[in-house]
PDB file of C-alpha atoms in Angstrom:
ATOM      1  CA  ALA W   1     214.215 133.271 194.019  1.00  0.00           C
ATOM      2  CA  ILE W   2     217.072 133.114 195.883  1.00  0.00           C
ATOM      3  CA  VAL W   3     215.737 130.504 198.904  1.00  0.00           C
ATOM      4  CA  THR W   4     214.688 127.934 196.001  1.00  0.00           C
ATOM      5  CA  ILE W   5     217.712 128.625 194.453  1.00  0.00           C
ATOM      6  CA  CYS W   6     219.826 128.279 198.235  1.00  0.00           C
ATOM      7  CA  ILE W   7     217.871 125.403 198.867  1.00  0.00           C
ATOM      8  CA  VAL W   8     218.313 123.703 195.373  1.00  0.00           C
ATOM      9  CA  ALA W   9     221.667 124.435 195.768  1.00  0.00           C
ATOM     10  CA  LEU W  10     221.965 122.545 198.988  1.00  0.00           C
ATOM     11  CA  LEU W  11     220.025 118.982 198.415  1.00  0.00           C
ATOM     12  CA  ALA W  12     223.322 119.121 195.520  1.00  0.00           C
ATOM     13  CA  VAL W  13     225.725 119.025 198.089  1.00  0.00           C
ATOM     14  CA  TRP W  14     223.289 116.742 200.086  1.00  0.00           C
ATOM     15  CA  LEU W  15     223.171 114.116 197.503  1.00  0.00           C
ATOM     16  CA  THR W  16     226.569 114.406 196.429  1.00  0.00           C
ATOM     17  CA  GLY W  17     227.829 114.310 199.843  1.00  0.00           C
ATOM     18  CA  ILE W  18     225.315 110.661 200.322  1.00  0.00           C
ATOM     19  CA  LEU W  19     226.729 109.544 196.502  1.00  0.00           C
ATOM     20  CA  THR W  20     230.586 109.887 198.707  1.00  0.00           C
ATOM     21  CA  MET W  21     229.522 108.224 201.223  1.00  0.00           C
ATOM     22  CA  VAL W  22     227.926 104.598 199.771  1.00  0.00           C
ATOM     23  CA  ASN W  23     230.939 105.178 197.225  1.00  0.00           C
ATOM     24  CA  THR W  24     233.890 104.954 199.905  1.00  0.00           C
ATOM     25  CA  VAL W  25     231.441 102.346 201.981  1.00  0.00           C
ATOM     26  CA  ASN W  26     231.291  99.770 199.439  1.00  0.00           C
ATOM     27  CA  THR W  27     235.120 100.918 198.092  1.00  0.00           C
ATOM     28  CA  SER W  28     236.511  99.849 201.550  1.00  0.00           C
ATOM     29  CA  VAL W  29     234.678  96.911 201.606  1.00  0.00           C
ATOM     30  CA  LEU W  30     235.355  95.549 197.881  1.00  0.00           C
ATOM     31  CA  ASN W  31     239.026  96.373 198.844  1.00  0.00           C
ATOM     32  CA  ARG W  32     239.208  94.463 201.494  1.00  0.00           C
ATOM     33  CA  ALA W  33     237.070  91.708 200.633  1.00  0.00           C
ATOM     34  CA  ASP W  34     240.246  89.089 200.760  1.00  0.00           C
ATOM     35  CA  GLU W  35     240.714  89.933 204.374  1.00  0.00           C
ATOM     36  CA  LEU W  36     237.199  89.253 204.744  1.00  0.00           C
ATOM     37  CA  MET W  37     236.809  86.332 203.710  1.00  0.00           C
ATOM     38  CA  MET W  38     239.880  85.668 205.342  1.00  0.00           C
ATOM     39  CA  LEU W  39     238.306  85.951 208.704  1.00  0.00           C
ATOM     40  CA  ARG W  40     234.943  84.432 207.073  1.00  0.00           C
ATOM     41  CA  THR W  41     237.385  81.110 206.445  1.00  0.00           C
ATOM     42  CA  VAL W  42     239.609  81.238 210.148  1.00  0.00           C
ATOM     43  CA  GLY W  43     236.025  81.096 212.071  1.00  0.00           C
ATOM     44  CA  MET W  44     234.119  84.755 212.066  1.00  0.00           C
ATOM     45  CA  ALA W  45     229.939  84.313 211.291  1.00  0.00           C
ATOM     46  CA  LYS W  46     228.189  86.229 208.274  1.00  0.00           C
ATOM     47  CA  ARG W  47     227.335  88.535 210.778  1.00  0.00           C
ATOM     48  CA  SER W  48     230.353  89.678 212.541  1.00  0.00           C
ATOM     49  CA  VAL W  49     231.177  90.122 209.543  1.00  0.00           C
ATOM     50  CA  ARG W  50     229.172  92.331 208.299  1.00  0.00           C
ATOM     51  CA  ARG W  51     228.815  93.628 212.209  1.00  0.00           C
ATOM     52  CA  THR W  52     232.235  94.944 211.921  1.00  0.00           C
ATOM     53  CA  VAL W  53     231.018  95.946 208.441  1.00  0.00           C
ATOM     54  CA  LEU W  54     228.245  97.603 209.556  1.00  0.00           C
ATOM     55  CA  MET W  55     230.198  99.808 213.016  1.00  0.00           C
ATOM     56  CA  GLU W  56     233.108 101.447 210.667  1.00  0.00           C
ATOM     57  CA  SER W  57     230.606 102.292 207.917  1.00  0.00           C
ATOM     58  CA  VAL W  58     229.203 104.645 211.090  1.00  0.00           C
ATOM     59  CA  ILE W  59     232.235 105.628 212.600  1.00  0.00           C
ATOM     60  CA  PHE W  60     233.186 107.583 209.357  1.00  0.00           C
ATOM     61  CA  VAL W  61     230.000 108.948 208.600  1.00  0.00           C
ATOM     62  CA  ALA W  62     229.036 110.111 212.012  1.00  0.00           C
ATOM     63  CA  THR W  63     232.685 111.299 211.805  1.00  0.00           C
ATOM     64  CA  ALA W  64     231.611 113.108 208.856  1.00  0.00           C
ATOM     65  CA  THR W  65     228.580 114.355 209.385  1.00  0.00           C
ATOM     66  CA  LEU W  66     230.087 115.715 212.802  1.00  0.00           C
ATOM     67  CA  ILE W  67     233.583 117.693 211.410  1.00  0.00           C
ATOM     68  CA  GLY W  68     230.401 118.926 208.502  1.00  0.00           C
ATOM     69  CA  CYS W  69     227.822 120.456 211.262  1.00  0.00           C
ATOM     70  CA  VAL W  70     230.816 121.764 213.011  1.00  0.00           C
ATOM     71  CA  ILE W  71     231.871 123.751 210.246  1.00  0.00           C
ATOM     72  CA  GLY W  72     228.367 124.264 208.908  1.00  0.00           C
ATOM     73  CA  LEU W  73     227.059 125.815 212.435  1.00  0.00           C
ATOM     74  CA  ALA W  74     230.249 127.606 212.647  1.00  0.00           C
ATOM     75  CA  GLY W  75     229.657 129.324 208.847  1.00  0.00           C
ATOM     76  CA  THR W  76     226.197 129.791 209.370  1.00  0.00           C
ATOM     77  CA  LEU W  77     227.309 131.577 212.816  1.00  0.00           C
ATOM     78  CA  TRP W  78     229.255 134.162 211.784  1.00  0.00           C
ATOM     79  CA  PHE W  79     226.979 134.959 209.560  1.00  0.00           C
ATOM     80  CA  VAL W  80     224.346 135.800 211.976  1.00  0.00           C
ATOM     81  CA  LEU W  81     227.318 137.510 214.026  1.00  0.00           C
ATOM     82  CA  LEU W  82     227.413 139.550 209.777  1.00  0.00           C
ATOM     83  CA  LEU W  83     224.602 140.316 210.070  1.00  0.00           C
ATOM     84  CA  GLY W  84     223.664 141.649 213.521  1.00  0.00           C
ATOM     85  CA  MET W  85     220.672 139.105 215.080  1.00  0.00           C
ATOM     86  CA  GLU W  86     219.146 140.193 218.395  1.00  0.00           C
ATOM     87  CA  SER W  87     220.364 137.668 220.991  1.00  0.00           C
ATOM     88  CA  GLU W  88     216.806 135.642 220.800  1.00  0.00           C
ATOM     89  CA  TYR W  89     216.490 135.261 216.850  1.00  0.00           C
ATOM     90  CA  MET W  90     220.425 134.736 217.764  1.00  0.00           C
ATOM     91  CA  MET W  91     219.279 132.224 220.755  1.00  0.00           C
ATOM     92  CA  LYS W  92     216.163 130.517 217.868  1.00  0.00           C
ATOM     93  CA  ALA W  93     219.050 130.694 215.744  1.00  0.00           C
ATOM     94  CA  LEU W  94     221.087 128.342 217.681  1.00  0.00           C
ATOM     95  CA  TRP W  95     218.171 125.885 218.654  1.00  0.00           C
ATOM     96  CA  VAL W  96     217.183 125.921 215.546  1.00  0.00           C
ATOM     97  CA  MET W  97     220.550 124.790 214.656  1.00  0.00           C
ATOM     98  CA  LEU W  98     221.048 121.993 217.561  1.00  0.00           C
ATOM     99  CA  GLY W  99     218.218 120.529 215.728  1.00  0.00           C
ATOM    100  CA  MET W 100     219.777 120.293 212.002  1.00  0.00           C
ATOM    101  CA  LEU W 101     222.272 118.392 213.611  1.00  0.00           C
ATOM    102  CA  VAL W 102     220.777 115.737 215.656  1.00  0.00           C
ATOM    103  CA  LEU W 103     218.248 114.601 212.398  1.00  0.00           C
ATOM    104  CA  THR W 104     221.236 115.256 209.748  1.00  0.00           C
ATOM    105  CA  LEU W 105     223.531 113.016 212.173  1.00  0.00           C
ATOM    106  CA  ALA W 106     220.295 110.029 212.246  1.00  0.00           C
ATOM    107  CA  VAL W 107     219.729 110.217 208.551  1.00  0.00           C
ATOM    108  CA  ASN W 108     223.610 110.056 207.819  1.00  0.00           C
ATOM    109  CA  LEU W 109     223.397 107.203 209.827  1.00  0.00           C
ATOM    110  CA  LEU W 110     220.565 105.705 208.658  1.00  0.00           C
ATOM    111  CA  ILE W 111     222.201 106.534 205.345  1.00  0.00           C
ATOM    112  CA  ALA W 112     225.776 104.218 206.465  1.00  0.00           C
ATOM    113  CA  ALA W 113     224.211 101.216 207.006  1.00  0.00           C
ATOM    114  CA  VAL W 114     222.086 101.529 203.203  1.00  0.00           C
ATOM    115  CA  ALA W 115     225.126 102.174 202.236  1.00  0.00           C
ATOM    116  CA  ALA W 116     226.661  99.398 203.655  1.00  0.00           C
ATOM    117  CA  ARG W 117     224.573  96.476 201.692  1.00  0.00           C
ATOM    118  CA  PRO W 118     225.716  96.660 197.888  1.00  0.00           C
ATOM    119  CA  GLY W 119     229.260  96.409 199.685  1.00  0.00           C
ATOM    120  CA  LEU W 120     227.957  93.555 202.552  1.00  0.00           C
ATOM    121  CA  HIS W 121     225.550  92.276 199.546  1.00  0.00           C
ATOM    122  CA  ALA W 122     228.984  91.940 196.738  1.00  0.00           C
ATOM    123  CA  LEU W 123     231.124  90.314 199.430  1.00  0.00           C
ATOM    124  CA  ASN W 124     229.174  87.521 199.834  1.00  0.00           C
ATOM    125  CA  LYS W 125     228.679  86.913 196.340  1.00  0.00           C
ATOM    126  CA  ARG W 126     232.666  86.999 196.656  1.00  0.00           C
ATOM    127  CA  MET W 127     232.350  84.296 199.284  1.00  0.00           C
ATOM    128  CA  GLU W 128     229.832  82.119 197.291  1.00  0.00           C
ATOM    129  CA  GLU W 129     232.152  81.743 194.374  1.00  0.00           C
ATOM    130  CA  GLY W 130     235.037  81.285 195.896  1.00  0.00           C
ATOM    131  CA  ALA W 131     233.331  78.445 198.152  1.00  0.00           C
ATOM    132  CA  LEU W 132     232.028  76.796 194.658  1.00  0.00           C
ATOM    133  CA  LEU W 133     235.530  76.935 192.940  1.00  0.00           C
ATOM    134  CA  GLN W 134     236.910  75.288 195.887  1.00  0.00           C
TER     135      GLN W 134
END
């Protein structure tokens, strides 16, 4: 029962983090919409704007993921040392943590790519409306 409660709590924290990342990326794009539209006006391709926003979100998410994983790794190591596990189990735990770090980074980078889409869609819609008004 305790393991189930821990898994549910971790999933809730993870989903909250995902929603926060999506909201941060979308807010960043919409706050800089005028700047991004100006870049498009002076000749920057739509694809380049998309790539720029995507890279910004990837850098944001990768940095947040690495900081979170380092803090989680330190907490886990502290917990393992507190329990006084044998070195054999500690090495297995380290390999599992390393695998989780790589998996978490890959999943969060995928989330970053998906998180940039709504903001870019809103930006494209705003650019089309601006073009119609001129």
